[in-house]
mmCIF file of C-alpha atoms in Angstrom:
data_model
loop_
_atom_site.group_PDB
_atom_site.id
_atom_site.type_symbol
_atom_site.label_atom_id
_atom_site.label_comp_id
_atom_site.label_asym_id
_atom_site.label_seq_id
_atom_site.Cartn_x
_atom_site.Cartn_y
_atom_site.Cartn_z
ATOM 1 C CA MET A 1 -20.308 -38.463 144.046
ATOM 2 C CA PHE A 2 -22.401 -39.553 147.163
ATOM 3 C CA ALA A 3 -25.724 -41.136 147.448
ATOM 4 C CA ALA A 4 -28.141 -41.265 150.654
ATOM 5 C CA PHE A 5 -29.332 -44.504 151.784
ATOM 6 C CA ALA A 6 -30.541 -42.569 154.555
ATOM 7 C CA ILE A 7 -31.263 -43.743 158.230
ATOM 8 C CA ALA A 8 -33.893 -45.397 156.940
ATOM 9 C CA ALA A 9 -35.804 -56.798 155.877
ATOM 10 C CA GLY A 10 -35.038 -60.455 153.239
ATOM 11 C CA LEU A 11 -31.468 -60.318 152.966
ATOM 12 C CA GLY A 12 -29.204 -58.915 150.364
ATOM 13 C CA GLN A 13 -26.369 -61.059 148.748
ATOM 14 C CA ALA A 14 -23.187 -58.958 148.964
ATOM 15 C CA ALA A 15 -21.046 -61.981 149.925
ATOM 16 C CA THR A 16 -21.105 -65.752 149.829
ATOM 17 C CA ALA A 17 -20.918 -67.808 153.061
ATOM 18 C CA GLN A 18 -17.103 -68.077 152.690
ATOM 19 C CA GLU A 19 -16.581 -64.437 152.071
ATOM 20 C CA ILE A 20 -16.355 -61.565 154.333
ATOM 21 C CA ALA A 21 -16.745 -58.087 153.370
ATOM 22 C CA PHE A 22 -16.158 -55.267 155.818
ATOM 23 C CA PHE A 23 -17.940 -52.081 155.929
ATOM 24 C CA ARG A 24 -16.853 -48.866 158.110
ATOM 25 C CA ILE A 25 -19.227 -46.264 159.212
ATOM 26 C CA GLY A 26 -18.150 -42.982 160.234
ATOM 27 C CA THR A 27 -20.040 -41.802 163.271
ATOM 28 C CA GLY A 28 -18.683 -38.746 165.274
ATOM 29 C CA GLY A 29 -17.407 -38.335 168.721
ATOM 30 C CA THR A 30 -18.224 -40.866 171.717
ATOM 31 C CA ALA A 31 -20.102 -38.333 173.660
ATOM 32 C CA GLY A 32 -22.636 -37.690 170.716
ATOM 33 C CA THR A 33 -25.726 -39.442 169.328
ATOM 34 C CA TYR A 34 -24.106 -40.751 166.122
ATOM 35 C CA TYR A 35 -21.432 -43.255 167.645
ATOM 36 C CA PRO A 36 -24.062 -45.342 169.847
ATOM 37 C CA ILE A 37 -26.345 -45.146 166.731
ATOM 38 C CA GLY A 38 -23.729 -46.252 164.364
ATOM 39 C CA GLY A 39 -22.676 -49.085 166.881
ATOM 40 C CA LEU A 40 -26.376 -50.190 166.588
ATOM 41 C CA ILE A 41 -26.376 -49.917 162.983
ATOM 42 C CA ALA A 42 -23.268 -51.916 162.539
ATOM 43 C CA ASN A 43 -24.491 -54.562 164.912
ATOM 44 C CA ALA A 44 -27.912 -54.671 162.942
ATOM 45 C CA ILE A 45 -26.488 -54.990 159.410
ATOM 46 C CA SER A 46 -23.619 -57.651 160.314
ATOM 47 C CA SER A 47 -23.962 -61.250 159.599
ATOM 48 C CA PRO A 48 -20.733 -62.918 159.698
ATOM 49 C CA PRO A 49 -20.054 -66.438 158.277
ATOM 50 C CA GLY A 50 -21.112 -68.933 161.179
ATOM 51 C CA SER A 51 -23.592 -66.431 162.715
ATOM 52 C CA ARG A 52 -26.939 -67.734 163.861
ATOM 53 C CA ALA A 53 -29.605 -67.054 161.465
ATOM 54 C CA CYS A 54 -32.176 -64.323 161.814
ATOM 55 C CA GLU A 55 -35.011 -66.765 162.052
ATOM 56 C CA GLU A 56 -33.254 -68.209 164.985
ATOM 57 C CA GLY A 57 -32.779 -64.843 166.885
ATOM 58 C CA GLY A 58 -29.311 -63.930 165.178
ATOM 59 C CA SER A 59 -28.594 -60.872 163.192
ATOM 60 C CA CYS A 60 -30.933 -60.231 160.150
ATOM 61 C CA GLY A 61 -28.162 -58.392 158.646
ATOM 62 C CA VAL A 62 -26.177 -58.909 155.162
ATOM 63 C CA PRO A 63 -24.900 -62.427 155.188
ATOM 64 C CA GLY A 64 -21.042 -62.063 155.413
ATOM 65 C CA LEU A 65 -21.044 -58.706 156.010
ATOM 66 C CA VAL A 66 -18.934 -57.416 159.185
ATOM 67 C CA ALA A 67 -19.678 -53.658 159.892
ATOM 68 C CA THR A 68 -18.145 -51.424 162.591
ATOM 69 C CA ALA A 69 -18.656 -48.119 163.697
ATOM 70 C CA LEU A 70 -15.504 -45.716 163.926
ATOM 71 C CA VAL A 71 -15.267 -42.694 165.685
ATOM 72 C CA THR A 72 -14.656 -39.807 163.652
ATOM 73 C CA SER A 73 -14.937 -35.840 163.382
ATOM 74 C CA GLY A 74 -18.498 -35.939 162.136
ATOM 75 C CA SER A 75 -20.227 -34.900 159.021
ATOM 76 C CA VAL A 76 -17.553 -33.113 156.966
ATOM 77 C CA GLY A 77 -14.760 -35.656 158.066
ATOM 78 C CA ASN A 78 -17.036 -38.547 157.219
ATOM 79 C CA VAL A 79 -17.974 -37.281 153.749
ATOM 80 C CA LYS A 80 -14.211 -36.691 152.829
ATOM 81 C CA ALA A 81 -13.195 -40.122 154.173
ATOM 82 C CA ILE A 82 -16.033 -41.733 151.899
ATOM 83 C CA ASP A 83 -14.633 -39.764 149.095
ATOM 84 C CA GLY A 84 -11.236 -40.982 149.751
ATOM 85 C CA GLY A 85 -12.149 -44.532 150.567
ATOM 86 C CA SER A 86 -11.237 -44.858 153.828
ATOM 87 C CA LEU A 87 -14.972 -45.208 155.076
ATOM 88 C CA GLU A 88 -17.755 -47.229 153.020
ATOM 89 C CA ALA A 89 -20.587 -44.977 154.880
ATOM 90 C CA GLY A 90 -21.071 -42.170 157.400
ATOM 91 C CA PHE A 91 -23.598 -40.160 159.217
ATOM 92 C CA SER A 92 -23.613 -36.556 157.712
ATOM 93 C CA GLN A 93 -25.956 -33.542 158.199
ATOM 94 C CA SER A 94 -28.157 -33.332 155.225
ATOM 95 C CA ASP A 95 -26.904 -29.543 154.478
ATOM 96 C CA VAL A 96 -23.233 -31.261 154.438
ATOM 97 C CA ALA A 97 -23.966 -34.049 152.354
ATOM 98 C CA TYR A 98 -25.839 -31.659 149.809
ATOM 99 C CA TRP A 99 -22.800 -29.086 149.840
ATOM 100 C CA ALA A 100 -20.436 -32.267 149.201
ATOM 101 C CA GLN A 101 -22.904 -33.271 146.375
ATOM 102 C CA THR A 102 -23.250 -30.041 144.635
ATOM 103 C CA GLY A 103 -19.576 -28.506 145.441
ATOM 104 C CA THR A 104 -20.992 -25.440 147.299
ATOM 105 C CA TYR A 105 -19.213 -26.176 150.552
ATOM 106 C CA GLU A 106 -15.905 -24.724 149.761
ATOM 107 C CA GLY A 107 -15.840 -21.000 150.307
ATOM 108 C CA GLN A 108 -18.764 -20.982 152.819
ATOM 109 C CA ASP A 109 -17.398 -18.803 155.389
ATOM 110 C CA ALA A 110 -20.247 -17.690 157.361
ATOM 111 C CA ASP A 111 -23.140 -19.183 159.269
ATOM 112 C CA VAL A 112 -26.461 -19.440 157.331
ATOM 113 C CA ALA A 113 -29.540 -19.308 159.102
ATOM 114 C CA THR A 114 -31.539 -22.585 158.811
ATOM 115 C CA LEU A 115 -34.484 -24.158 160.501
ATOM 116 C CA SER A 116 -32.844 -27.524 161.208
ATOM 117 C CA VAL A 117 -31.000 -30.314 159.411
ATOM 118 C CA GLY A 118 -31.571 -34.185 159.470
ATOM 119 C CA ALA A 119 -28.841 -36.703 159.744
ATOM 120 C CA GLN A 120 -28.572 -39.430 157.023
ATOM 121 C CA LEU A 121 -26.347 -42.322 156.394
ATOM 122 C CA VAL A 122 -24.407 -41.404 153.304
ATOM 123 C CA THR A 123 -22.300 -43.665 150.901
ATOM 124 C CA SER A 124 -20.341 -43.584 147.805
ATOM 125 C CA ALA A 125 -22.327 -44.215 144.501
ATOM 126 C CA ASP A 126 -19.779 -46.585 143.835
ATOM 127 C CA GLN A 127 -20.722 -49.147 146.427
ATOM 128 C CA PRO A 128 -22.482 -52.282 145.066
ATOM 129 C CA GLU A 129 -26.155 -51.892 144.545
ATOM 130 C CA VAL A 130 -26.746 -55.469 145.995
ATOM 131 C CA LEU A 131 -24.871 -54.557 149.135
ATOM 132 C CA ILE A 132 -26.697 -51.235 149.957
ATOM 133 C CA HIS A 133 -30.102 -52.788 148.997
ATOM 134 C CA GLY A 134 -29.341 -55.550 151.542
ATOM 135 C CA ILE A 135 -28.146 -53.239 154.447
ATOM 136 C CA THR A 136 -31.307 -50.840 153.913
ATOM 137 C CA GLN A 137 -33.643 -53.905 153.937
ATOM 138 C CA ALA A 138 -31.685 -54.786 157.152
ATOM 139 C CA LEU A 139 -32.213 -51.520 158.715
ATOM 140 C CA TYR A 140 -35.799 -51.884 158.457
ATOM 141 C CA ASN A 141 -36.610 -55.303 159.232
ATOM 142 C CA GLN A 142 -38.627 -55.589 162.749
ATOM 143 C CA THR A 143 -35.567 -57.329 164.612
ATOM 144 C CA THR A 144 -33.636 -54.324 163.772
ATOM 145 C CA GLN A 145 -36.305 -51.690 164.475
ATOM 146 C CA ARG A 146 -36.661 -53.243 168.048
ATOM 147 C CA LEU A 147 -32.845 -52.980 168.597
ATOM 148 C CA LEU A 148 -32.627 -49.551 167.474
ATOM 149 C CA ALA A 149 -35.659 -48.406 169.831
ATOM 150 C CA ALA A 150 -34.241 -50.143 172.791
ATOM 151 C CA GLY A 151 -30.710 -49.251 172.140
ATOM 152 C CA HIS A 152 -30.840 -45.294 172.258
ATOM 153 C CA PRO A 153 -33.630 -42.697 172.409
ATOM 154 C CA ARG A 154 -32.983 -41.380 168.928
ATOM 155 C CA GLY A 155 -32.973 -44.652 167.572
ATOM 156 C CA ARG A 156 -37.045 -45.030 167.937
ATOM 157 C CA LEU A 157 -36.823 -42.128 165.356
ATOM 158 C CA ILE A 158 -35.325 -44.260 162.623
ATOM 159 C CA MET A 159 -38.401 -45.416 160.810
ATOM 160 C CA LEU A 160 -39.194 -46.575 157.432
ATOM 161 C CA GLU A 161 -42.091 -43.771 157.388
ATOM 162 C CA ASN A 162 -39.472 -40.952 157.474
ATOM 163 C CA ALA A 163 -36.459 -42.600 155.892
ATOM 164 C CA THR A 164 -36.991 -40.675 152.654
ATOM 165 C CA GLN A 165 -37.855 -37.292 154.010
ATOM 166 C CA GLY A 166 -35.077 -34.620 153.611
ATOM 167 C CA ALA A 167 -32.207 -36.300 152.137
ATOM 168 C CA GLY A 168 -31.377 -33.592 150.126
ATOM 169 C CA ILE A 169 -29.084 -35.752 147.620
ATOM 170 C CA PRO A 170 -30.052 -38.578 145.414
ATOM 171 C CA PHE A 171 -30.454 -41.991 147.153
ATOM 172 C CA HIS A 172 -27.994 -44.839 146.309
ATOM 173 C CA PRO A 173 -29.452 -47.073 143.652
ATOM 174 C CA GLY A 174 -29.786 -50.054 146.179
ATOM 175 C CA ALA A 175 -31.543 -47.847 148.802
ATOM 176 C CA GLU A 176 -33.827 -46.503 146.213
ATOM 177 C CA ARG A 177 -34.713 -49.798 144.826
ATOM 178 C CA PHE A 178 -35.862 -50.806 148.540
ATOM 179 C CA TYR A 179 -37.663 -47.712 149.199
ATOM 180 C CA ARG A 180 -39.639 -48.270 145.908
ATOM 181 C CA GLU A 181 -40.380 -52.006 146.974
ATOM 182 C CA ALA A 182 -41.352 -50.892 150.372
ATOM 183 C CA GLY A 183 -43.602 -48.133 149.009
ATOM 184 C CA GLN A 184 -41.845 -45.284 150.195
ATOM 185 C CA LEU A 185 -41.043 -43.702 146.762
ATOM 186 C CA GLU A 186 -42.871 -43.537 143.588
#
């Protein structure tokens, strides 16, 4: 089962100062938008042991987390890799995430006319709540927001105000808790 935490600040405690947790984010091809955005997000949510503190100009990510953006074939490949455990998260078009969640992608052999679909960052519902809460929180702190806006033209569209729009699948409990705390969900 998949859960959105959508591209949507404190710090979550996924690892102690001595522990390192790795978090692989599936993106898409290097020529597209997802790969550079994935790299920006990986840098923003990472805070390996020994890193400079957020208050001192360092990453405002999750303590002990080392995130990496990986080149993949895109939405369908990311969803399958998350399901198979070779990725912790990945970008997916919202329609692909919905099809994966509902089991309706199989047998879809013709194009379906749609208005448009948004991208979202998805993860397994099995990921720890505290980790996904910390990651979601790190995505929306002021430092990360400046990094995203300066790092890629699409990065400025990743804002808390639109993070919960059009997900199409349930939010991961950690992301949902953050969005409720931030007043984005009732």
